[in-house]
XYZ file of C-alpha atoms in Angstrom:
527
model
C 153.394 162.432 188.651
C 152.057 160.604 191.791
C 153.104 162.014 195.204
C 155.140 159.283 197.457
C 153.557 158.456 200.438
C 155.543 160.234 203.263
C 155.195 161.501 206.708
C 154.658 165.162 206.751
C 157.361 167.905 206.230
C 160.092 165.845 205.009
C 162.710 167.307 202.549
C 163.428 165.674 199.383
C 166.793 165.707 197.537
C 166.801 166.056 193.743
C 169.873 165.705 191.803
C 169.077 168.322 189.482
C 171.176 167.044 186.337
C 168.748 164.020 186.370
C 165.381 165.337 186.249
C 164.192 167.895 183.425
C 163.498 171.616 184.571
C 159.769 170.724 183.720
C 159.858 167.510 185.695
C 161.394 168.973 188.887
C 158.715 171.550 189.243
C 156.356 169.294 188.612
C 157.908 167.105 191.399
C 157.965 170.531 193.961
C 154.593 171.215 192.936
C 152.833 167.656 194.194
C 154.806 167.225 196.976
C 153.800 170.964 198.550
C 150.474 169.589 198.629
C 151.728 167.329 201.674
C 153.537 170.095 203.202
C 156.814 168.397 201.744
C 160.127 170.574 200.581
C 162.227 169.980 197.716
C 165.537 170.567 197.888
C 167.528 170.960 194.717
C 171.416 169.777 194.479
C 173.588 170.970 191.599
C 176.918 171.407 193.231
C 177.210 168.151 195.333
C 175.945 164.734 193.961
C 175.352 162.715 196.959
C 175.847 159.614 194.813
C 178.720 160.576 193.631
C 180.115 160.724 196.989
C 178.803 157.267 198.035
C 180.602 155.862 195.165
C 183.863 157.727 195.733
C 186.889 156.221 193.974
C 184.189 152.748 192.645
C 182.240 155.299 190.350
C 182.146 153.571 186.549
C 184.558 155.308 184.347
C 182.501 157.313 181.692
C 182.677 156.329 178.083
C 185.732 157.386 176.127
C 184.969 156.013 172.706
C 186.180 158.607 169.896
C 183.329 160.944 168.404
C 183.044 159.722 164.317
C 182.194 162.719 161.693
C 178.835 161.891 160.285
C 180.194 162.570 156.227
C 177.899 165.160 154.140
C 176.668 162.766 151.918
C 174.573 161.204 154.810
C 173.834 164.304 156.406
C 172.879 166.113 153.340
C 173.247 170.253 155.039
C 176.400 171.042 156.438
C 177.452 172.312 159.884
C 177.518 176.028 158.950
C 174.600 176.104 157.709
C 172.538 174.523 160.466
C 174.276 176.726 162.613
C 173.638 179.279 160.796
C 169.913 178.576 160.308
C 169.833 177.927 164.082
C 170.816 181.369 164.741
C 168.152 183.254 162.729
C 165.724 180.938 164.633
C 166.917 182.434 167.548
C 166.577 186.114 166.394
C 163.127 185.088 165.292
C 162.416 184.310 169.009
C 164.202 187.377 170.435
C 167.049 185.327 171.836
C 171.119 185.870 172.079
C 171.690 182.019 173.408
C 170.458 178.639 173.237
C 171.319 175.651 175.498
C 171.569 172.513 174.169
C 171.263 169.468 176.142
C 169.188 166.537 174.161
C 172.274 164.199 173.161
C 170.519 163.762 169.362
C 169.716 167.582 169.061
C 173.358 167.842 169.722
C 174.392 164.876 167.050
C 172.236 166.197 164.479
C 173.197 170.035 164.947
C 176.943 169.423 164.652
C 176.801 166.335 162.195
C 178.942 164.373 164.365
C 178.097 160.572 166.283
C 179.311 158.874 169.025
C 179.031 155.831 170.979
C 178.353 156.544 174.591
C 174.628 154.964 174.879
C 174.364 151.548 174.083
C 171.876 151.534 170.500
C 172.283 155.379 170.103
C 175.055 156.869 168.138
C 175.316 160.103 170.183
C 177.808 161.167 172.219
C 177.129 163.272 176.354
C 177.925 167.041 175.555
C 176.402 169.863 175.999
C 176.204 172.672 173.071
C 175.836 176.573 173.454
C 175.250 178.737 170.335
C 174.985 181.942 170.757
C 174.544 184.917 167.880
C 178.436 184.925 167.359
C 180.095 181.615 168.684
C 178.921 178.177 169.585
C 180.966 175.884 172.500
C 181.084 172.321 172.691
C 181.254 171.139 176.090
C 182.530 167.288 176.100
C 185.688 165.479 177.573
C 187.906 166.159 174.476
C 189.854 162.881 175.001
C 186.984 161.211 172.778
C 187.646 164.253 170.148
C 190.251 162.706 167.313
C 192.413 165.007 165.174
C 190.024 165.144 162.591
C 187.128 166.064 164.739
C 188.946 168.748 166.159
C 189.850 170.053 163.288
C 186.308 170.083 161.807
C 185.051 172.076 164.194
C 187.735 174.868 164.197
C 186.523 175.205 160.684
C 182.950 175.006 162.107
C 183.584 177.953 164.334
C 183.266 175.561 167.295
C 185.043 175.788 170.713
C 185.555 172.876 173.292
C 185.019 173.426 176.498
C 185.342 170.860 179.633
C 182.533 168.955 179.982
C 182.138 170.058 183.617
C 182.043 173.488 182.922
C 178.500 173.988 181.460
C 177.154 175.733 184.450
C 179.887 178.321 184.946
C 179.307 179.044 181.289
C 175.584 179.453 182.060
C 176.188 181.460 184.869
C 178.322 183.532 182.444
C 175.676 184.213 180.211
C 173.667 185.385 182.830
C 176.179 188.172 183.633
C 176.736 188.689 179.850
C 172.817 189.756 179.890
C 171.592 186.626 176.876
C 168.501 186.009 176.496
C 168.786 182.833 177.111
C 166.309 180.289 175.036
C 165.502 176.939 177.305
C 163.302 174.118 176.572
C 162.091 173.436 179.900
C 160.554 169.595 178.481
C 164.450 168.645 177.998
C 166.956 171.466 179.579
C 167.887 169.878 182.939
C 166.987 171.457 186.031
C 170.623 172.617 187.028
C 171.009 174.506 184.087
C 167.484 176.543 184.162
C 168.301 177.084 188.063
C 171.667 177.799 187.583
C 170.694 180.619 184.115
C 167.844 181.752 186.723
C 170.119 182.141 190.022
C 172.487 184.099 188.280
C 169.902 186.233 186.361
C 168.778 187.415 189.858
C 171.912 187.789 191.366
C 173.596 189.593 188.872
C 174.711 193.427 190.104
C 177.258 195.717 188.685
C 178.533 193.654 185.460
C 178.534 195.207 182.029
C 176.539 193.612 179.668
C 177.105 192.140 176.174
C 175.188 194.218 173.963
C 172.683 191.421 172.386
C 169.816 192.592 169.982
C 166.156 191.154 171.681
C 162.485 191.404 171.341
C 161.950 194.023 174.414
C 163.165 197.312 173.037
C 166.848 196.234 173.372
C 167.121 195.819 177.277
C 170.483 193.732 177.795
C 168.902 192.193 181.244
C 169.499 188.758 181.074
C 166.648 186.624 180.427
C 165.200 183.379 180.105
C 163.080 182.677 176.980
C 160.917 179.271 177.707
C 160.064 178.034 174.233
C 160.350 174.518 172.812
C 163.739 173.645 170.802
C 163.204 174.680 167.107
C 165.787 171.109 166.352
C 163.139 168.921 167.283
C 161.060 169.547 164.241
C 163.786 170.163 161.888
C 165.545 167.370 162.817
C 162.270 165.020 162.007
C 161.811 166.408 158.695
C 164.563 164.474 156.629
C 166.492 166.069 153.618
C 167.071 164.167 150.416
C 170.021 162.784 151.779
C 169.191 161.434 155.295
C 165.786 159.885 153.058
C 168.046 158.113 150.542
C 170.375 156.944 153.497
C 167.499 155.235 155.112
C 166.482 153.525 152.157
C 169.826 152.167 151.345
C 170.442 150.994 154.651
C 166.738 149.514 155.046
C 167.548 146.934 152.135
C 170.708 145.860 153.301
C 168.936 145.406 156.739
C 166.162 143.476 154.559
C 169.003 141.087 153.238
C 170.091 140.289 156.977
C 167.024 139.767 157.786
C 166.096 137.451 155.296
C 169.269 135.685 155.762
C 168.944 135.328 159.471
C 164.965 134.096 158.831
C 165.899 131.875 156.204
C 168.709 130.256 158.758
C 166.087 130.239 161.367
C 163.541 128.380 159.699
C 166.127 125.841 158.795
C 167.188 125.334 162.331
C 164.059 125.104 163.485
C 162.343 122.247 160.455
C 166.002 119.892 161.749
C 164.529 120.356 165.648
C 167.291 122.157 166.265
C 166.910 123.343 169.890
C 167.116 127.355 170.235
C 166.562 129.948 173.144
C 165.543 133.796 172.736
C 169.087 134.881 173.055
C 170.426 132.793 170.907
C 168.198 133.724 167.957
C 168.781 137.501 168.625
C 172.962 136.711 169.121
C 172.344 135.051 165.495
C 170.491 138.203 164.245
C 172.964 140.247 165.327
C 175.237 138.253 163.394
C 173.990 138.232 160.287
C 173.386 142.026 160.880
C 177.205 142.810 161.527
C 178.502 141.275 158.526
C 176.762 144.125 155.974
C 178.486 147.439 154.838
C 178.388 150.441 157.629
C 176.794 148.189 160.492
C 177.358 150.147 163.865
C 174.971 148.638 166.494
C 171.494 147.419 167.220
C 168.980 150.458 167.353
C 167.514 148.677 170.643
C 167.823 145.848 172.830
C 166.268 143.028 170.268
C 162.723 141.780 171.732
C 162.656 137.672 171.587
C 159.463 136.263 172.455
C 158.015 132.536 171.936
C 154.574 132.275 173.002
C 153.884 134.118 176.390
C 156.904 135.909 176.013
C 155.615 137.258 172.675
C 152.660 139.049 175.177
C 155.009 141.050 176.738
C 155.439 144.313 174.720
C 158.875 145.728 176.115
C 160.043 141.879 176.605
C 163.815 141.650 176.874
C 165.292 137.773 176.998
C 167.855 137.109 179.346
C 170.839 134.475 178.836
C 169.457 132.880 182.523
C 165.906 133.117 182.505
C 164.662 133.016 178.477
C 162.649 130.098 176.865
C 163.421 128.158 173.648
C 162.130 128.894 170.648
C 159.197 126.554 170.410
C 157.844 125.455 166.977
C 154.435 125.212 167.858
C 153.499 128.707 169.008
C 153.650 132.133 167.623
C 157.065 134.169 167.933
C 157.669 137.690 167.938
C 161.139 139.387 166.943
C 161.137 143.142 167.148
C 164.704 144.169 166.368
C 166.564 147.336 164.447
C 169.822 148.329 163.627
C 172.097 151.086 163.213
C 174.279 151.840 160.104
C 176.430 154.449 159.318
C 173.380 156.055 156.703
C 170.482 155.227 158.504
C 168.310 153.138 161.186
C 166.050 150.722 161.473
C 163.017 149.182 163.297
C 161.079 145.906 162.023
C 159.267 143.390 163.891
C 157.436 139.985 162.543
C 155.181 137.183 163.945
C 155.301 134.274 162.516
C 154.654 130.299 163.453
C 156.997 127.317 162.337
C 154.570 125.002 162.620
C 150.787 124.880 162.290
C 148.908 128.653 163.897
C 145.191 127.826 165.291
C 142.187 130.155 163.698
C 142.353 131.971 166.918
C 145.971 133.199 166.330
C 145.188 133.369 162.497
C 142.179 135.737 163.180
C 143.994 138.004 165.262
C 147.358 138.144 163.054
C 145.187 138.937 160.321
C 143.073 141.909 161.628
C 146.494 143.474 162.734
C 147.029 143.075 159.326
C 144.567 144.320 158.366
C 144.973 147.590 160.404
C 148.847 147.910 159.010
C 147.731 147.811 155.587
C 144.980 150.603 156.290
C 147.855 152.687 157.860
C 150.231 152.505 155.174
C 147.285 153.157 152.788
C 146.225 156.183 154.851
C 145.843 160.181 152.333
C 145.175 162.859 154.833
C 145.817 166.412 154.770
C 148.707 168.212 155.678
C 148.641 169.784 159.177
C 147.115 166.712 160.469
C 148.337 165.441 164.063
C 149.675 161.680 164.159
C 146.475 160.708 166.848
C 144.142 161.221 163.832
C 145.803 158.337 162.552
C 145.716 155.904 165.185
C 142.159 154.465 164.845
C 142.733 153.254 161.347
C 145.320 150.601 162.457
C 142.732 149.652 165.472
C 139.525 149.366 163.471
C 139.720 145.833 162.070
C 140.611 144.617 166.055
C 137.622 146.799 167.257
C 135.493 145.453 165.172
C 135.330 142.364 167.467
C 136.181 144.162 170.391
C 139.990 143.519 170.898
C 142.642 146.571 171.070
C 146.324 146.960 172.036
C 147.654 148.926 175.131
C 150.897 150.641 172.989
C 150.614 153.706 170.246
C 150.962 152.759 166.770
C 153.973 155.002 165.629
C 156.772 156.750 166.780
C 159.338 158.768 164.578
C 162.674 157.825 164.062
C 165.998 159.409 163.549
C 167.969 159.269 160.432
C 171.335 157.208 161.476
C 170.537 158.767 164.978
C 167.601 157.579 167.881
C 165.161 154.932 167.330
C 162.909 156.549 169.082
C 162.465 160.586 167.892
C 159.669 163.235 168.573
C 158.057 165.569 168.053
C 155.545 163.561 166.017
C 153.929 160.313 167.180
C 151.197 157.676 166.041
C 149.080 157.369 169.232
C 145.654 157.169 170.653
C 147.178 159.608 173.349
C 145.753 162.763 171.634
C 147.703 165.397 173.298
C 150.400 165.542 171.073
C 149.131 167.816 168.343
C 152.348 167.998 165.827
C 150.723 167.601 162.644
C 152.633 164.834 160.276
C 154.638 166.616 157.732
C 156.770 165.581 154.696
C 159.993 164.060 155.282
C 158.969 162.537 158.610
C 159.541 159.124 159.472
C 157.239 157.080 161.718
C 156.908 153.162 162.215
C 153.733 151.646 161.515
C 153.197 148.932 164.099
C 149.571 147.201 165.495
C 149.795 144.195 167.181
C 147.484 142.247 169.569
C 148.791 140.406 172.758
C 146.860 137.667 174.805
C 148.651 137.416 178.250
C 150.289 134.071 178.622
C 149.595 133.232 175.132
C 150.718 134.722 172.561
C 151.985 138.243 170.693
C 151.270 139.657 167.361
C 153.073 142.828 165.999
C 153.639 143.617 162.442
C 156.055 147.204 161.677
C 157.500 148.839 158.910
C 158.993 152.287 158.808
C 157.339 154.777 156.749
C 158.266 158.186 154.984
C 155.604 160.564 154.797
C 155.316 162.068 151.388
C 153.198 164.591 149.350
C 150.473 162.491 147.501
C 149.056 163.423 143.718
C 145.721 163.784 144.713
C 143.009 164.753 141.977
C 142.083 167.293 144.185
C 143.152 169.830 146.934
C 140.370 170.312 149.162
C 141.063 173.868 150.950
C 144.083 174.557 149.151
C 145.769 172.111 151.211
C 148.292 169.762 150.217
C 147.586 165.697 150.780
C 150.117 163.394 152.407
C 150.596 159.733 152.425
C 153.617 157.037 153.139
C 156.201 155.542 151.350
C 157.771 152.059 152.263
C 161.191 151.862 153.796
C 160.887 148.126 155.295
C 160.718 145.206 152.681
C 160.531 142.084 154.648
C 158.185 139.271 153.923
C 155.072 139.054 156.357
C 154.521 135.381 156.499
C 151.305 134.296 154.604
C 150.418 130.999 156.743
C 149.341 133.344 159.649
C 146.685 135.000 156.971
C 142.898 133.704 156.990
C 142.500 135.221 153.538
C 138.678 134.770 154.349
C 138.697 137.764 156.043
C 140.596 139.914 153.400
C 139.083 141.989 150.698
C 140.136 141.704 147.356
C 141.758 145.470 147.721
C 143.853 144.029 150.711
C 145.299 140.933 149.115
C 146.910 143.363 146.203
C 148.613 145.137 148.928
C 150.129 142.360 150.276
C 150.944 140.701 146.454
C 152.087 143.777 145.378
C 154.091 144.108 148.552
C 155.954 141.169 148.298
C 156.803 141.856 144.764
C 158.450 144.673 145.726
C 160.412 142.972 148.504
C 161.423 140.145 145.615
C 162.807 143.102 143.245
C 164.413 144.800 145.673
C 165.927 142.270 148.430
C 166.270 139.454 146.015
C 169.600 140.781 143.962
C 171.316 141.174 147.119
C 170.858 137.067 148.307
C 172.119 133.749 146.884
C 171.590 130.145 147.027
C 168.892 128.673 149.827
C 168.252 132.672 151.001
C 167.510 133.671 147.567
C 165.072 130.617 147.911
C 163.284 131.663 150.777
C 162.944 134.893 149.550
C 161.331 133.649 146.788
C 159.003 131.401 148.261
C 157.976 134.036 150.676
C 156.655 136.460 148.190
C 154.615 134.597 146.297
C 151.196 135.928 145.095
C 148.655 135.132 146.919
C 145.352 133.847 144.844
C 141.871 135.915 145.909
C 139.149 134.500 147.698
């Protein structure tokens, strides 16, 4: 975190519900170094009382069950598995603050952040009762009711930190994962910890010999992980919703194509608004899993690139054009993103959009042993671009939630090598190179993967091998290929590929998309 340049021996306010417990002691730590003081709010928010009676009204959209047969484990148990974790650890309570952790835990969705299906709460479980903290006007009958069964009590949303406070007195042991737990609430557990005089304790079972002081456990939330390694269910969800998500696709490229070949005139927006479209009309659509990325030529360059209705350029035929987009459906989510040129690409753009092939292809291909971190990974989808000096400035893969966050942790595909969780089966990562030239042009090819257990013919070390399954089936357009630079090894990829987009997208089109379909996945002949 870089220091702001100040004059000396100023104070700075945090707001202490916006920055992570980790963050804000980062924050105290680098400004001390210029004799600066940070001050912490929890009780006021000067914001707040700027805005007065003008503040936005928060969302109120009803919280949706998330049904079993998506989820796969039921509330109970999770809850119940949660809870030995915590005796594991030596711990009474756990605060819960990520909004997916919460989602996931409880098997319930929301709407409150545009592209997410989660809903703001806050969770406590403790060893014999768990609270939901949330304004209950979003929480139907049927919710309600589900959690009574659950064992799950709603509290006002505003109450979290006289509950933590209360745990305090009660003497918990208090698990917090300083990386996510807000500020306020590891002050607030802390404050109270120290202030705490004649109160009789809850008698909770811990790690010290029993002592019922109350205590903070710093340790890294034991969700994260389980939530990234998907059950049967949350795997088949993703598949089924990934080939519906194909067919829109196809449609909506198909469409496109069309458009373009009549000189149809389009802009960025429009082509996402017609993605979107196509998108909404298949079974258990919800949202877009992120705000679709547009870009024709230039634009294309710019990795995070988000058109706007008053500033985007058309679609123009005669350069390269990048769509990243996902979606999210009731049984799963979804990430793709193609290049591809509707009229004639130069060698220069060929070359390029072929050595990111290249490098996707030796991803998905990738065997490596279990307990191997994602950053292992990353230099097999950069070696083809290395090999004549190019790179790209983004990681490679990120995981992804199962009908939950686009983006997920703890894993990662990245040349940033200090995450060190090891890929494990049932994860879900994307698998996307690219190459950008500013001003020019933008190349990224992605497909989700599943990491699965491989049958390898042997087992070096006793350990098990892992490799990837497929989720995305979506034609990568062959003009951009200079098959000169293929092997024969990476052409079958790509043939056999494209077969398996045909038989599995292909009974789910008609007419002219059908047709497209079909003339996108033809075999390509070797070189």
């Amino acid at each position: 975190m870089t220091c702001l340049h100040l004059a000396p021996e100023l104070a700075l306010i945090l707001e202490q519900f916006l920055f992570s417990f980790d963050a804000a002691e980062e924050l105290r730590e680098d400004i001390s170094k210029k004799n600066h003081e940070l001050v912490l709010l929890s009780k006021t928010n000067l914001v707040d009382e700027n805005w007065k009676d003008s503040r936005p009204k928060p969302p109120r959209k009803p919280v949706r069950l998330h049904e079993l047969k998506y989820a796969g484990v039921d509330v109970s148990s999770k809850l119940s598995w949660l809870r030995s974790q915590l005796a594991n650890d030596g711990c009474s309570a756990m605060v819960i603050t990520k909004l997916d952790e919460i989602a996931w835990l409880l098997n319930l969705r929301g709407s409150d952040i545009p592209h997410s299906p989660v809903m703001y709460a806050y969770l406590v479980v403790e060893t014999d009762q768990s609270k939901l903290f949330i304004d209950d006007s979003k929480i139907t009958s049927e919710v309600m009711g589900y959690l009574q069964n659950a064992g799950v009590e709603l509290r006002p949303y505003d109450s979290i930190l006289n509950a933590v406070e209360n745990l305090a007195l009660e003497g918990a042991r208090l698990l917090i994962d300083t990386a996510t737990v807000n500020a306020a609430i590891a002050n607030t557990f802390k404050s109270a910890s120290n202030n705490k005089k004649e109160y009789k304790s809850r008698s909770y079972g811990s790690s010290n010999g029993g002592s019922n002081g109350a205590t903070a456990v710093y340790s890294s939330s034991p969700i994260s992980l389980a939530k990234a390694l998907k059950n049967h269910a949350e795997i088949e969800g993703m598949r089924n919703s990934h080939l519906r998500d194909a067919a829109a696709v196809a449609q909506f490229w198909s469409w496109l194509e069309a458009e373009i070949s009549k000189g149809v005139t389009l802009t960025e927006v429009e082509v996402a608004d017609k993605l979107l479209e196509f998108r909404s009309k298949h079974d258990g659509f919800v949202d877009t899993s992120f705000d679709t990325i547009s870009g024709s030529g230039p634009n294309g360059a710019i990795i995070h690139y988000k058109p706007e209705p008053d500033s985007c350029s058309i679609v123009d035929p005669e350069k390269l054009f990048l769509l990243d987009s996902g979606a999210q459906y009731i049984d799963g989510t979804t990430d793709i993103t193609r290049t591809v040129h509707f009229g004639e690409p130069t060698s220069r753009e060929k070359e390029c959009f072929t050595r990111v092939l290249q490098g996707h292809i030796t991803l998905d291909q990738a065997v490596f042993p279990e307990n191997t971190p994602g950053f292992v990974l990353d230099s097999f989808a950069r070696s083809s671009l290395w090999k004549i000096g190019l790179d790209y400035r983004h990681g490679t893969g990120h995981g992804v939630g199962a009908a939950l966050n686009v983006h997920e942790g703890p894993q990662s595909i990245s040349f940033r090598f200090g995450n060190l969780t090891p890929l494990q089966k049932g994860m879900i990562v994307s698998n996307e190179p690219g190459y950008y030239e500013d001003h020019a042009f933008g190349i990224r090819i992605e497909n989700l993967l599943f990491v699965k257990e491989m049958d390898t013919p042997n087992r070096f070390g006793g350990l098990a091998y892992l490799g990837f399954e497929k989720l995305t089936f979506v034609p990568i357009q062959s003009k951009l290929i200079d098959l000169s630079l293929l092997s024969a090894a990476e052409v079958d990829w790509l043939n056999d590929y494209h077969d398996q987009v045909w038989q599995k997208v292909s009974p789910l089109l008609d007419g002219s998309e059908r047709q497209w379909l079909w003339e996108n996945t033809r075999p390509l002949a070797k070189q």
